[in-house]
Every structure is written in structure tokens, then in C-alpha cells.
Amino acid sequence: MREPVDGVSVLIDAKRLRDRIESLAREIEMVYDGLDLHLICVLKGATFFMVDLARALRCPVSLDFIGVSSYGGGARSSGIVRITKDLDISIEGRDVLIVEDIVDTGLTLAHMRELLMTREPRSLRVCALLDKREARLSSVPIDFVGFTIPNSFVVGYGLDYTERYRELPYVGVLEPSRYQGESSR
Ligand code: PRP
């Protein structure tokens, strides 16, 4: 068991994450009954979630990764997404599920959805582990949600603050004094 980390309080522990990912997998299988599912992981935060979700699914899956970053370099997402690592596999005609760790303003996801739709997948859905609904600026649809969370700065299970905390086995809230003056995520 990992020691508590200074400045981080547990919001969703490892067991709750495991249990919810199992039940999410069952929900997803019902929708894709008999189909091959193509998972697209949005780097880097969603990697832990994508790996655990892929292992929980009892249907055939293929995996790909996309890297995105917002223009401007500000603490807040600008909504204009630049691809830093494009997909390796064409999504044309595939049943695609975008796997996100968190949807905050929704601007990244809205732009990415629009972009991927131009590549003519057979279907395009979204699965987000964490939904920070209160922070939403774009009403992008999310088909599968793990947890709805409050508008706090969360880290762990893939989510970082300045590249720290990703390796924590739980999702925790970072004390405001640790990121003073920055965005809420
Ligand atoms: C996070 C997350 C989403 C985006 C959500 O990525 O993985 O892609 O922010 O924010 P939004 O809804 O306000 O647009 P981040 O930019 O932190 O990159 P990372 O996953 O590499 O840490």
C-alpha cells in the first residue's frame, strides 16, 4: 500500500476505480454487442484508464493513441487543438471509442470529435473516467461516464500537475496551495 502523499486527499480509491471500470466495461459491451471495438487513448492522462478498461472488456478490441495540446500554452484549454501525435491506424469504417481520463471544459473533446468525424468512422463515441460537469464550456456528449466529480483540481491514476502524481493508484484532490494562481485542473 502506498503512503499518503502530502497535499493530496483521496477522492476515489483504487477499489472504487476497479469496480467502476468493471461495470463500465459491461455497459460498453452491451452497446457494441458482436462488434470489434477500436479504442483511442488521448495521451497522456488516459493511459492508465485505457489499459485497465481494455483488460476489463470481454469483446475484441484494437488500440491506438492520439496526442493533443491546446494552442496558446495558457493554463486553461483554448479549445483549439493541435495534434502532437496522430493516429497510426485509419479509423474509416471502424467503431471508435475515444477514451479520456477527464472532461473539464469539454473544449478539447469537442474539437477532437469534430476532427475525427471528418475521417468517417462507422461510429464515434466517448468514454470518460471523470466528468467535471460544473466546469463545462462546450456541451459535448459523453456516452459512458465513470464518475461525476466536483470542480476541484484532481490528480492521480494518470492525471498530473506539472507531470507529477500520475502514478498514484487513486484519484485525489490536490490542495489549492500546491497550484496557486493556476487553472482548477
Ligand atoms: C486533460 C484531459 C483532456 C483535457 C480536458 O489533458 O486528458 O484531454 O485535459 O480538458 P478540457 O475539457 O478543459 O479541454 P491535459 O491537457 O491535462 O494533458 P495530459 O493528459 O497529457 O496530462
mmCIF file with all atom_site columns, C-alpha atoms and ligand atoms in Angstrom:
data_model
loop_
_atom_site.group_PDB
_atom_site.id
_atom_site.type_symbol
_atom_site.label_atom_id
_atom_site.label_alt_id
_atom_site.label_comp_id
_atom_site.label_asym_id
_atom_site.label_entity_id
_atom_site.label_seq_id
_atom_site.pdbx_PDB_ins_code
_atom_site.Cartn_x
_atom_site.Cartn_y
_atom_site.Cartn_z
_atom_site.occupancy
_atom_site.B_iso_or_equiv
_atom_site.pdbx_formal_charge
_atom_site.auth_seq_id
_atom_site.auth_comp_id
_atom_site.auth_asym_id
_atom_site.auth_atom_id
_atom_site.pdbx_PDB_model_num
ATOM   1   C CA  . MET A 1 1   ? 0.000   0.000  0.000   1.00 0.00 ? 1   MET A CA  1
ATOM   2   C CA  . ARG A 1 2   ? 1.393   3.396  -0.959  1.00 0.00 ? 2   ARG A CA  1
ATOM   3   C CA  . GLU A 1 3   ? 1.964   6.031  1.737   1.00 0.00 ? 3   GLU A CA  1
ATOM   4   C CA  . PRO A 1 4   ? -0.393  9.030  1.725   1.00 0.00 ? 4   PRO A CA  1
ATOM   5   C CA  . VAL A 1 5   ? 1.015   11.844 -0.403  1.00 0.00 ? 5   VAL A CA  1
ATOM   6   C CA  . ASP A 1 6   ? 1.404   15.280 1.110   1.00 0.00 ? 6   ASP A CA  1
ATOM   7   C CA  . GLY A 1 7   ? -1.133  17.751 -0.300  1.00 0.00 ? 7   GLY A CA  1
ATOM   8   C CA  . VAL A 1 8   ? -3.342  15.092 -1.930  1.00 0.00 ? 8   VAL A CA  1
ATOM   9   C CA  . SER A 1 9   ? -6.566  13.764 -0.365  1.00 0.00 ? 9   SER A CA  1
ATOM   10  C CA  . VAL A 1 10  ? -8.145  10.618 -1.778  1.00 0.00 ? 10  VAL A CA  1
ATOM   11  C CA  . LEU A 1 11  ? -11.347 11.239 -3.774  1.00 0.00 ? 11  LEU A CA  1
ATOM   12  C CA  . ILE A 1 12  ? -11.797 7.837  -5.477  1.00 0.00 ? 12  ILE A CA  1
ATOM   13  C CA  . ASP A 1 13  ? -9.765  4.958  -4.092  1.00 0.00 ? 13  ASP A CA  1
ATOM   14  C CA  . ALA A 1 14  ? -8.271  2.080  -6.102  1.00 0.00 ? 14  ALA A CA  1
ATOM   15  C CA  . LYS A 1 15  ? -11.088 -0.339 -5.284  1.00 0.00 ? 15  LYS A CA  1
ATOM   16  C CA  . ARG A 1 16  ? -13.814 2.056  -6.409  1.00 0.00 ? 16  ARG A CA  1
ATOM   17  C CA  . LEU A 1 17  ? -11.864 2.677  -9.618  1.00 0.00 ? 17  LEU A CA  1
ATOM   18  C CA  . ARG A 1 18  ? -11.535 -1.069 -10.271 1.00 0.00 ? 18  ARG A CA  1
ATOM   19  C CA  . ASP A 1 19  ? -15.209 -1.763 -9.548  1.00 0.00 ? 19  ASP A CA  1
ATOM   20  C CA  . ARG A 1 20  ? -16.462 1.091  -11.714 1.00 0.00 ? 20  ARG A CA  1
ATOM   21  C CA  . ILE A 1 21  ? -14.201 0.156  -14.624 1.00 0.00 ? 21  ILE A CA  1
ATOM   22  C CA  . GLU A 1 22  ? -15.603 -3.405 -14.495 1.00 0.00 ? 22  GLU A CA  1
ATOM   23  C CA  . SER A 1 23  ? -19.180 -2.105 -14.595 1.00 0.00 ? 23  SER A CA  1
ATOM   24  C CA  . LEU A 1 24  ? -18.338 0.410  -17.328 1.00 0.00 ? 24  LEU A CA  1
ATOM   25  C CA  . ALA A 1 25  ? -16.923 -2.455 -19.390 1.00 0.00 ? 25  ALA A CA  1
ATOM   26  C CA  . ARG A 1 26  ? -20.252 -4.303 -19.058 1.00 0.00 ? 26  ARG A CA  1
ATOM   27  C CA  . GLU A 1 27  ? -22.139 -1.154 -20.207 1.00 0.00 ? 27  GLU A CA  1
ATOM   28  C CA  . ILE A 1 28  ? -19.833 -0.743 -23.202 1.00 0.00 ? 28  ILE A CA  1
ATOM   29  C CA  . GLU A 1 29  ? -20.098 -4.426 -24.232 1.00 0.00 ? 29  GLU A CA  1
ATOM   30  C CA  . MET A 1 30  ? -23.890 -4.138 -24.377 1.00 0.00 ? 30  MET A CA  1
ATOM   31  C CA  . VAL A 1 31  ? -23.678 -1.267 -26.873 1.00 0.00 ? 31  VAL A CA  1
ATOM   32  C CA  . TYR A 1 32  ? -21.013 -2.917 -29.061 1.00 0.00 ? 32  TYR A CA  1
ATOM   33  C CA  . ASP A 1 33  ? -22.516 -6.405 -28.934 1.00 0.00 ? 33  ASP A CA  1
ATOM   34  C CA  . GLY A 1 34  ? -20.769 -8.528 -31.601 1.00 0.00 ? 34  GLY A CA  1
ATOM   35  C CA  . LEU A 1 35  ? -18.687 -5.645 -32.979 1.00 0.00 ? 35  LEU A CA  1
ATOM   36  C CA  . ASP A 1 36  ? -14.931 -5.062 -32.942 1.00 0.00 ? 36  ASP A CA  1
ATOM   37  C CA  . LEU A 1 37  ? -14.186 -2.003 -30.850 1.00 0.00 ? 37  LEU A CA  1
ATOM   38  C CA  . HIS A 1 38  ? -11.390 0.450  -31.686 1.00 0.00 ? 38  HIS A CA  1
ATOM   39  C CA  . LEU A 1 39  ? -10.191 2.330  -28.591 1.00 0.00 ? 39  LEU A CA  1
ATOM   40  C CA  . ILE A 1 40  ? -8.421  5.666  -28.979 1.00 0.00 ? 40  ILE A CA  1
ATOM   41  C CA  . CYS A 1 41  ? -6.490  6.783  -25.922 1.00 0.00 ? 41  CYS A CA  1
ATOM   42  C CA  . VAL A 1 42  ? -5.916  10.512 -25.519 1.00 0.00 ? 42  VAL A CA  1
ATOM   43  C CA  . LEU A 1 43  ? -2.351  10.952 -24.263 1.00 0.00 ? 43  LEU A CA  1
ATOM   44  C CA  . LYS A 1 44  ? -1.112  11.090 -21.684 1.00 0.00 ? 44  LYS A CA  1
ATOM   45  C CA  . GLY A 1 45  ? -3.636  11.160 -18.861 1.00 0.00 ? 45  GLY A CA  1
ATOM   46  C CA  . ALA A 1 46  ? -5.929  8.421  -20.186 1.00 0.00 ? 46  ALA A CA  1
ATOM   47  C CA  . THR A 1 47  ? -3.243  5.730  -20.481 1.00 0.00 ? 47  THR A CA  1
ATOM   48  C CA  . PHE A 1 48  ? -3.865  4.072  -17.096 1.00 0.00 ? 48  PHE A CA  1
ATOM   49  C CA  . PHE A 1 49  ? -7.632  4.071  -17.634 1.00 0.00 ? 49  PHE A CA  1
ATOM   50  C CA  . MET A 1 50  ? -7.369  2.787  -21.209 1.00 0.00 ? 50  MET A CA  1
ATOM   51  C CA  . VAL A 1 51  ? -5.178  -0.160 -20.193 1.00 0.00 ? 51  VAL A CA  1
ATOM   52  C CA  . ASP A 1 52  ? -7.481  -1.194 -17.333 1.00 0.00 ? 52  ASP A CA  1
ATOM   53  C CA  . LEU A 1 53  ? -10.618 -0.712 -19.445 1.00 0.00 ? 53  LEU A CA  1
ATOM   54  C CA  . ALA A 1 54  ? -9.186  -2.754 -22.346 1.00 0.00 ? 54  ALA A CA  1
ATOM   55  C CA  . ARG A 1 55  ? -8.383  -5.608 -19.928 1.00 0.00 ? 55  ARG A CA  1
ATOM   56  C CA  . ALA A 1 56  ? -11.877 -5.482 -18.413 1.00 0.00 ? 56  ALA A CA  1
ATOM   57  C CA  . LEU A 1 57  ? -13.678 -5.666 -21.776 1.00 0.00 ? 57  LEU A CA  1
ATOM   58  C CA  . ARG A 1 58  ? -14.789 -9.103 -22.940 1.00 0.00 ? 58  ARG A CA  1
ATOM   59  C CA  . CYS A 1 59  ? -15.016 -8.161 -26.618 1.00 0.00 ? 59  CYS A CA  1
ATOM   60  C CA  . PRO A 1 60  ? -12.276 -7.882 -29.267 1.00 0.00 ? 60  PRO A CA  1
ATOM   61  C CA  . VAL A 1 61  ? -10.517 -4.510 -29.118 1.00 0.00 ? 61  VAL A CA  1
ATOM   62  C CA  . SER A 1 62  ? -7.795  -2.728 -31.039 1.00 0.00 ? 62  SER A CA  1
ATOM   63  C CA  . LEU A 1 63  ? -5.894  0.223  -29.598 1.00 0.00 ? 63  LEU A CA  1
ATOM   64  C CA  . ASP A 1 64  ? -4.458  3.471  -30.877 1.00 0.00 ? 64  ASP A CA  1
ATOM   65  C CA  . PHE A 1 65  ? -3.158  6.670  -29.308 1.00 0.00 ? 65  PHE A CA  1
ATOM   66  C CA  . ILE A 1 66  ? -3.563  10.352 -30.103 1.00 0.00 ? 66  ILE A CA  1
ATOM   67  C CA  . GLY A 1 67  ? -1.637  13.251 -28.606 1.00 0.00 ? 67  GLY A CA  1
ATOM   68  C CA  . VAL A 1 68  ? -3.245  16.681 -28.427 1.00 0.00 ? 68  VAL A CA  1
ATOM   69  C CA  . SER A 1 69  ? -2.311  20.020 -26.964 1.00 0.00 ? 69  SER A CA  1
ATOM   70  C CA  . SER A 1 70  ? -4.069  23.358 -26.795 1.00 0.00 ? 70  SER A CA  1
ATOM   71  C CA  . TYR A 1 71  ? -2.670  26.343 -28.640 1.00 0.00 ? 71  TYR A CA  1
ATOM   72  C CA  . GLY A 1 72  ? -1.547  29.284 -26.551 1.00 0.00 ? 72  GLY A CA  1
ATOM   73  C CA  . GLY A 1 73  ? 0.123   27.443 -23.697 1.00 0.00 ? 73  GLY A CA  1
ATOM   74  C CA  . GLY A 1 74  ? -2.171  29.016 -21.090 1.00 0.00 ? 74  GLY A CA  1
ATOM   75  C CA  . ALA A 1 75  ? -3.359  27.175 -18.020 1.00 0.00 ? 75  ALA A CA  1
ATOM   76  C CA  . ARG A 1 76  ? -6.864  26.889 -19.493 1.00 0.00 ? 76  ARG A CA  1
ATOM   77  C CA  . SER A 1 77  ? -7.740  24.938 -22.605 1.00 0.00 ? 77  SER A CA  1
ATOM   78  C CA  . SER A 1 78  ? -8.205  27.303 -25.563 1.00 0.00 ? 78  SER A CA  1
ATOM   79  C CA  . GLY A 1 79  ? -10.357 24.795 -27.435 1.00 0.00 ? 79  GLY A CA  1
ATOM   80  C CA  . ILE A 1 80  ? -8.123  24.894 -30.490 1.00 0.00 ? 80  ILE A CA  1
ATOM   81  C CA  . VAL A 1 81  ? -6.447  21.539 -30.523 1.00 0.00 ? 81  VAL A CA  1
ATOM   82  C CA  . ARG A 1 82  ? -3.157  20.771 -32.189 1.00 0.00 ? 82  ARG A CA  1
ATOM   83  C CA  . ILE A 1 83  ? -2.311  17.140 -32.845 1.00 0.00 ? 83  ILE A CA  1
ATOM   84  C CA  . THR A 1 84  ? 1.092   16.329 -31.370 1.00 0.00 ? 84  THR A CA  1
ATOM   85  C CA  . LYS A 1 85  ? 0.878   12.601 -32.208 1.00 0.00 ? 85  LYS A CA  1
ATOM   86  C CA  . ASP A 1 86  ? -1.563  11.417 -34.839 1.00 0.00 ? 86  ASP A CA  1
ATOM   87  C CA  . LEU A 1 87  ? -3.269  8.021  -35.015 1.00 0.00 ? 87  LEU A CA  1
ATOM   88  C CA  . ASP A 1 88  ? -1.322  5.142  -36.571 1.00 0.00 ? 88  ASP A CA  1
ATOM   89  C CA  . ILE A 1 89  ? -4.396  3.278  -37.846 1.00 0.00 ? 89  ILE A CA  1
ATOM   90  C CA  . SER A 1 90  ? -7.126  4.658  -40.146 1.00 0.00 ? 90  SER A CA  1
ATOM   91  C CA  . ILE A 1 91  ? -10.495 4.909  -38.366 1.00 0.00 ? 91  ILE A CA  1
ATOM   92  C CA  . GLU A 1 92  ? -12.555 4.908  -41.555 1.00 0.00 ? 92  GLU A CA  1
ATOM   93  C CA  . GLY A 1 93  ? -15.421 2.426  -41.183 1.00 0.00 ? 93  GLY A CA  1
ATOM   94  C CA  . ARG A 1 94  ? -14.468 1.477  -37.604 1.00 0.00 ? 94  ARG A CA  1
ATOM   95  C CA  . ASP A 1 95  ? -16.486 1.603  -34.397 1.00 0.00 ? 95  ASP A CA  1
ATOM   96  C CA  . VAL A 1 96  ? -14.407 4.068  -32.426 1.00 0.00 ? 96  VAL A CA  1
ATOM   97  C CA  . LEU A 1 97  ? -14.479 4.818  -28.716 1.00 0.00 ? 97  LEU A CA  1
ATOM   98  C CA  . ILE A 1 98  ? -12.465 7.833  -27.545 1.00 0.00 ? 98  ILE A CA  1
ATOM   99  C CA  . VAL A 1 99  ? -11.080 7.118  -24.071 1.00 0.00 ? 99  VAL A CA  1
ATOM   100 C CA  . GLU A 1 100 ? -10.482 10.198 -21.902 1.00 0.00 ? 100 GLU A CA  1
ATOM   101 C CA  . ASP A 1 101 ? -9.346  10.493 -18.305 1.00 0.00 ? 101 ASP A CA  1
ATOM   102 C CA  . ILE A 1 102 ? -11.258 13.717 -17.660 1.00 0.00 ? 102 ILE A CA  1
ATOM   103 C CA  . VAL A 1 103 ? -13.615 16.094 -19.412 1.00 0.00 ? 103 VAL A CA  1
ATOM   104 C CA  . ASP A 1 104 ? -13.306 19.536 -17.875 1.00 0.00 ? 104 ASP A CA  1
ATOM   105 C CA  . THR A 1 105 ? -14.334 22.482 -20.113 1.00 0.00 ? 105 THR A CA  1
ATOM   106 C CA  . GLY A 1 106 ? -15.090 19.959 -22.864 1.00 0.00 ? 106 GLY A CA  1
ATOM   107 C CA  . LEU A 1 107 ? -13.244 22.109 -25.422 1.00 0.00 ? 107 LEU A CA  1
ATOM   108 C CA  . THR A 1 108 ? -10.526 19.534 -26.163 1.00 0.00 ? 108 THR A CA  1
ATOM   109 C CA  . LEU A 1 109 ? -13.042 16.757 -26.663 1.00 0.00 ? 109 LEU A CA  1
ATOM   110 C CA  . ALA A 1 110 ? -15.396 18.868 -28.795 1.00 0.00 ? 110 ALA A CA  1
ATOM   111 C CA  . HIS A 1 111 ? -12.591 19.786 -31.155 1.00 0.00 ? 111 HIS A CA  1
ATOM   112 C CA  . MET A 1 112 ? -11.210 16.263 -31.287 1.00 0.00 ? 112 MET A CA  1
ATOM   113 C CA  . ARG A 1 113 ? -14.631 14.766 -32.009 1.00 0.00 ? 113 ARG A CA  1
ATOM   114 C CA  . GLU A 1 114 ? -15.126 17.174 -34.880 1.00 0.00 ? 114 GLU A CA  1
ATOM   115 C CA  . LEU A 1 115 ? -11.722 16.312 -36.281 1.00 0.00 ? 115 LEU A CA  1
ATOM   116 C CA  . LEU A 1 116 ? -12.187 12.537 -36.009 1.00 0.00 ? 116 LEU A CA  1
ATOM   117 C CA  . MET A 1 117 ? -15.660 12.712 -37.580 1.00 0.00 ? 117 MET A CA  1
ATOM   118 C CA  . THR A 1 118 ? -14.065 14.047 -40.782 1.00 0.00 ? 118 THR A CA  1
ATOM   119 C CA  . ARG A 1 119 ? -12.213 10.705 -41.012 1.00 0.00 ? 119 ARG A CA  1
ATOM   120 C CA  . GLU A 1 120 ? -15.505 8.835  -41.420 1.00 0.00 ? 120 GLU A CA  1
ATOM   121 C CA  . PRO A 1 121 ? -15.619 6.240  -38.640 1.00 0.00 ? 121 PRO A CA  1
ATOM   122 C CA  . ARG A 1 122 ? -18.666 3.941  -38.669 1.00 0.00 ? 122 ARG A CA  1
ATOM   123 C CA  . SER A 1 123 ? -19.493 5.200  -35.183 1.00 0.00 ? 123 SER A CA  1
ATOM   124 C CA  . LEU A 1 124 ? -17.781 7.542  -32.732 1.00 0.00 ? 124 LEU A CA  1
ATOM   125 C CA  . ARG A 1 125 ? -18.489 7.521  -29.009 1.00 0.00 ? 125 ARG A CA  1
ATOM   126 C CA  . VAL A 1 126 ? -16.752 8.828  -25.910 1.00 0.00 ? 126 VAL A CA  1
ATOM   127 C CA  . CYS A 1 127 ? -15.900 7.191  -22.590 1.00 0.00 ? 127 CYS A CA  1
ATOM   128 C CA  . ALA A 1 128 ? -14.556 9.469  -19.844 1.00 0.00 ? 128 ALA A CA  1
ATOM   129 C CA  . LEU A 1 129 ? -13.487 8.219  -16.444 1.00 0.00 ? 129 LEU A CA  1
ATOM   130 C CA  . LEU A 1 130 ? -14.123 11.599 -14.801 1.00 0.00 ? 130 LEU A CA  1
ATOM   131 C CA  . ASP A 1 131 ? -16.729 14.181 -15.728 1.00 0.00 ? 131 ASP A CA  1
ATOM   132 C CA  . LYS A 1 132 ? -16.211 17.608 -14.176 1.00 0.00 ? 132 LYS A CA  1
ATOM   133 C CA  . ARG A 1 133 ? -19.595 18.863 -15.312 1.00 0.00 ? 133 ARG A CA  1
ATOM   134 C CA  . GLU A 1 134 ? -19.567 22.161 -13.403 1.00 0.00 ? 134 GLU A CA  1
ATOM   135 C CA  . ALA A 1 135 ? -16.594 23.359 -15.453 1.00 0.00 ? 135 ALA A CA  1
ATOM   136 C CA  . ARG A 1 136 ? -18.158 22.678 -18.852 1.00 0.00 ? 136 ARG A CA  1
ATOM   137 C CA  . LEU A 1 137 ? -17.967 25.365 -21.570 1.00 0.00 ? 137 LEU A CA  1
ATOM   138 C CA  . SER A 1 138 ? -18.874 23.130 -24.509 1.00 0.00 ? 138 SER A CA  1
ATOM   139 C CA  . SER A 1 139 ? -21.849 20.765 -24.301 1.00 0.00 ? 139 SER A CA  1
ATOM   140 C CA  . VAL A 1 140 ? -20.090 17.802 -25.897 1.00 0.00 ? 140 VAL A CA  1
ATOM   141 C CA  . PRO A 1 141 ? -21.877 14.442 -25.493 1.00 0.00 ? 141 PRO A CA  1
ATOM   142 C CA  . ILE A 1 142 ? -20.207 11.756 -23.346 1.00 0.00 ? 142 ILE A CA  1
ATOM   143 C CA  . ASP A 1 143 ? -21.630 8.274  -23.870 1.00 0.00 ? 143 ASP A CA  1
ATOM   144 C CA  . PHE A 1 144 ? -20.018 6.499  -20.896 1.00 0.00 ? 144 PHE A CA  1
ATOM   145 C CA  . VAL A 1 145 ? -19.028 8.278  -17.664 1.00 0.00 ? 145 VAL A CA  1
ATOM   146 C CA  . GLY A 1 146 ? -17.143 6.674  -14.783 1.00 0.00 ? 146 GLY A CA  1
ATOM   147 C CA  . PHE A 1 147 ? -17.644 9.304  -12.085 1.00 0.00 ? 147 PHE A CA  1
ATOM   148 C CA  . THR A 1 148 ? -19.045 12.820 -11.962 1.00 0.00 ? 148 THR A CA  1
ATOM   149 C CA  . ILE A 1 149 ? -16.679 14.857 -9.792  1.00 0.00 ? 149 ILE A CA  1
ATOM   150 C CA  . PRO A 1 150 ? -16.714 18.318 -8.185  1.00 0.00 ? 150 PRO A CA  1
ATOM   151 C CA  . ASN A 1 151 ? -14.834 21.271 -9.610  1.00 0.00 ? 151 ASN A CA  1
ATOM   152 C CA  . SER A 1 152 ? -11.551 20.571 -7.782  1.00 0.00 ? 152 SER A CA  1
ATOM   153 C CA  . PHE A 1 153 ? -8.034  20.038 -9.094  1.00 0.00 ? 153 PHE A CA  1
ATOM   154 C CA  . VAL A 1 154 ? -7.671  16.270 -9.344  1.00 0.00 ? 154 VAL A CA  1
ATOM   155 C CA  . VAL A 1 155 ? -4.522  14.196 -9.805  1.00 0.00 ? 155 VAL A CA  1
ATOM   156 C CA  . GLY A 1 156 ? -3.538  10.537 -9.824  1.00 0.00 ? 156 GLY A CA  1
ATOM   157 C CA  . TYR A 1 157 ? -4.444  7.470  -11.915 1.00 0.00 ? 157 TYR A CA  1
ATOM   158 C CA  . GLY A 1 158 ? -2.911  9.190  -14.954 1.00 0.00 ? 158 GLY A CA  1
ATOM   159 C CA  . LEU A 1 159 ? -3.772  12.786 -14.116 1.00 0.00 ? 159 LEU A CA  1
ATOM   160 C CA  . ASP A 1 160 ? -0.907  15.136 -13.370 1.00 0.00 ? 160 ASP A CA  1
ATOM   161 C CA  . TYR A 1 161 ? 0.065   18.502 -12.047 1.00 0.00 ? 161 TYR A CA  1
ATOM   162 C CA  . THR A 1 162 ? 3.229   19.593 -13.878 1.00 0.00 ? 162 THR A CA  1
ATOM   163 C CA  . GLU A 1 163 ? 3.856   15.904 -14.717 1.00 0.00 ? 163 GLU A CA  1
ATOM   164 C CA  . ARG A 1 164 ? 3.675   14.789 -11.071 1.00 0.00 ? 164 ARG A CA  1
ATOM   165 C CA  . TYR A 1 165 ? 1.222   12.401 -9.372  1.00 0.00 ? 165 TYR A CA  1
ATOM   166 C CA  . ARG A 1 166 ? 0.254   10.368 -12.491 1.00 0.00 ? 166 ARG A CA  1
ATOM   167 C CA  . GLU A 1 167 ? 1.434   7.122  -10.852 1.00 0.00 ? 167 GLU A CA  1
ATOM   168 C CA  . LEU A 1 168 ? -0.876  7.320  -7.826  1.00 0.00 ? 168 LEU A CA  1
ATOM   169 C CA  . PRO A 1 169 ? -3.263  4.316  -7.790  1.00 0.00 ? 169 PRO A CA  1
ATOM   170 C CA  . TYR A 1 170 ? -6.215  6.538  -6.805  1.00 0.00 ? 170 TYR A CA  1
ATOM   171 C CA  . VAL A 1 171 ? -7.767  9.846  -7.878  1.00 0.00 ? 171 VAL A CA  1
ATOM   172 C CA  . GLY A 1 172 ? -7.101  12.577 -5.326  1.00 0.00 ? 172 GLY A CA  1
ATOM   173 C CA  . VAL A 1 173 ? -7.784  16.260 -4.821  1.00 0.00 ? 173 VAL A CA  1
ATOM   174 C CA  . LEU A 1 174 ? -4.705  18.480 -4.831  1.00 0.00 ? 174 LEU A CA  1
ATOM   175 C CA  . GLU A 1 175 ? -4.608  21.116 -2.115  1.00 0.00 ? 175 GLU A CA  1
ATOM   176 C CA  . PRO A 1 176 ? -5.117  24.596 -3.647  1.00 0.00 ? 176 PRO A CA  1
ATOM   177 C CA  . SER A 1 177 ? -1.883  25.890 -2.071  1.00 0.00 ? 177 SER A CA  1
ATOM   178 C CA  . ARG A 1 178 ? 0.034   23.499 -4.393  1.00 0.00 ? 178 ARG A CA  1
ATOM   179 C CA  . TYR A 1 179 ? -1.158  25.125 -7.611  1.00 0.00 ? 179 TYR A CA  1
ATOM   180 C CA  . GLN A 1 180 ? -1.940  28.687 -6.524  1.00 0.00 ? 180 GLN A CA  1
ATOM   181 C CA  . GLY A 1 181 ? -2.700  31.010 -9.424  1.00 0.00 ? 181 GLY A CA  1
ATOM   182 C CA  . GLU A 1 182 ? -3.233  28.187 -11.937 1.00 0.00 ? 182 GLU A CA  1
ATOM   183 C CA  . SER A 1 183 ? -6.388  26.702 -13.505 1.00 0.00 ? 183 SER A CA  1
ATOM   184 C CA  . SER A 1 184 ? -8.607  24.361 -11.488 1.00 0.00 ? 184 SER A CA  1
ATOM   185 C CA  . ARG A 1 185 ? -7.197  21.357 -13.379 1.00 0.00 ? 185 ARG A CA  1
HETATM 186 C C1  . PRP B 2 .   ? -6.554  16.748 -19.988 1.00 0.00 ? 1   PRP B C1  1
HETATM 187 C C2  . PRP B 2 .   ? -7.502  15.615 -20.378 1.00 0.00 ? 1   PRP B C2  1
HETATM 188 C C3  . PRP B 2 .   ? -8.221  16.164 -21.563 1.00 0.00 ? 1   PRP B C3  1
HETATM 189 C C4  . PRP B 2 .   ? -8.226  17.658 -21.316 1.00 0.00 ? 1   PRP B C4  1
HETATM 190 C C5  . PRP B 2 .   ? -9.572  18.027 -20.780 1.00 0.00 ? 1   PRP B C5  1
HETATM 191 O O1  . PRP B 2 .   ? -5.367  16.632 -20.713 1.00 0.00 ? 1   PRP B O1  1
HETATM 192 O O2  . PRP B 2 .   ? -6.820  14.431 -20.670 1.00 0.00 ? 1   PRP B O2  1
HETATM 193 O O3  . PRP B 2 .   ? -7.581  15.836 -22.784 1.00 0.00 ? 1   PRP B O3  1
HETATM 194 O O4  . PRP B 2 .   ? -7.243  17.947 -20.313 1.00 0.00 ? 1   PRP B O4  1
HETATM 195 O O5  . PRP B 2 .   ? -9.658  19.427 -20.602 1.00 0.00 ? 1   PRP B O5  1
HETATM 196 P P1  . PRP B 2 .   ? -10.814 20.292 -21.245 1.00 0.00 ? 1   PRP B P1  1
HETATM 197 O O6  . PRP B 2 .   ? -12.098 19.518 -21.124 1.00 0.00 ? 1   PRP B O6  1
HETATM 198 O O7  . PRP B 2 .   ? -10.825 21.543 -20.386 1.00 0.00 ? 1   PRP B O7  1
HETATM 199 O O8  . PRP B 2 .   ? -10.467 20.606 -22.672 1.00 0.00 ? 1   PRP B O8  1
HETATM 200 P P2  . PRP B 2 .   ? -4.078  17.523 -20.382 1.00 0.00 ? 1   PRP B P2  1
HETATM 201 O O9  . PRP B 2 .   ? -4.093  18.745 -21.269 1.00 0.00 ? 1   PRP B O9  1
HETATM 202 O O10 . PRP B 2 .   ? -4.006  17.760 -18.909 1.00 0.00 ? 1   PRP B O10 1
HETATM 203 O O11 . PRP B 2 .   ? -2.873  16.620 -20.909 1.00 0.00 ? 1   PRP B O11 1
HETATM 204 P P3  . PRP B 2 .   ? -2.298  15.245 -20.317 1.00 0.00 ? 1   PRP B P3  1
HETATM 205 O O12 . PRP B 2 .   ? -3.396  14.220 -20.429 1.00 0.00 ? 1   PRP B O12 1
HETATM 206 O O13 . PRP B 2 .   ? -1.143  14.920 -21.197 1.00 0.00 ? 1   PRP B O13 1
HETATM 207 O O14 . PRP B 2 .   ? -1.887  15.497 -18.878 1.00 0.00 ? 1   PRP B O14 1
#
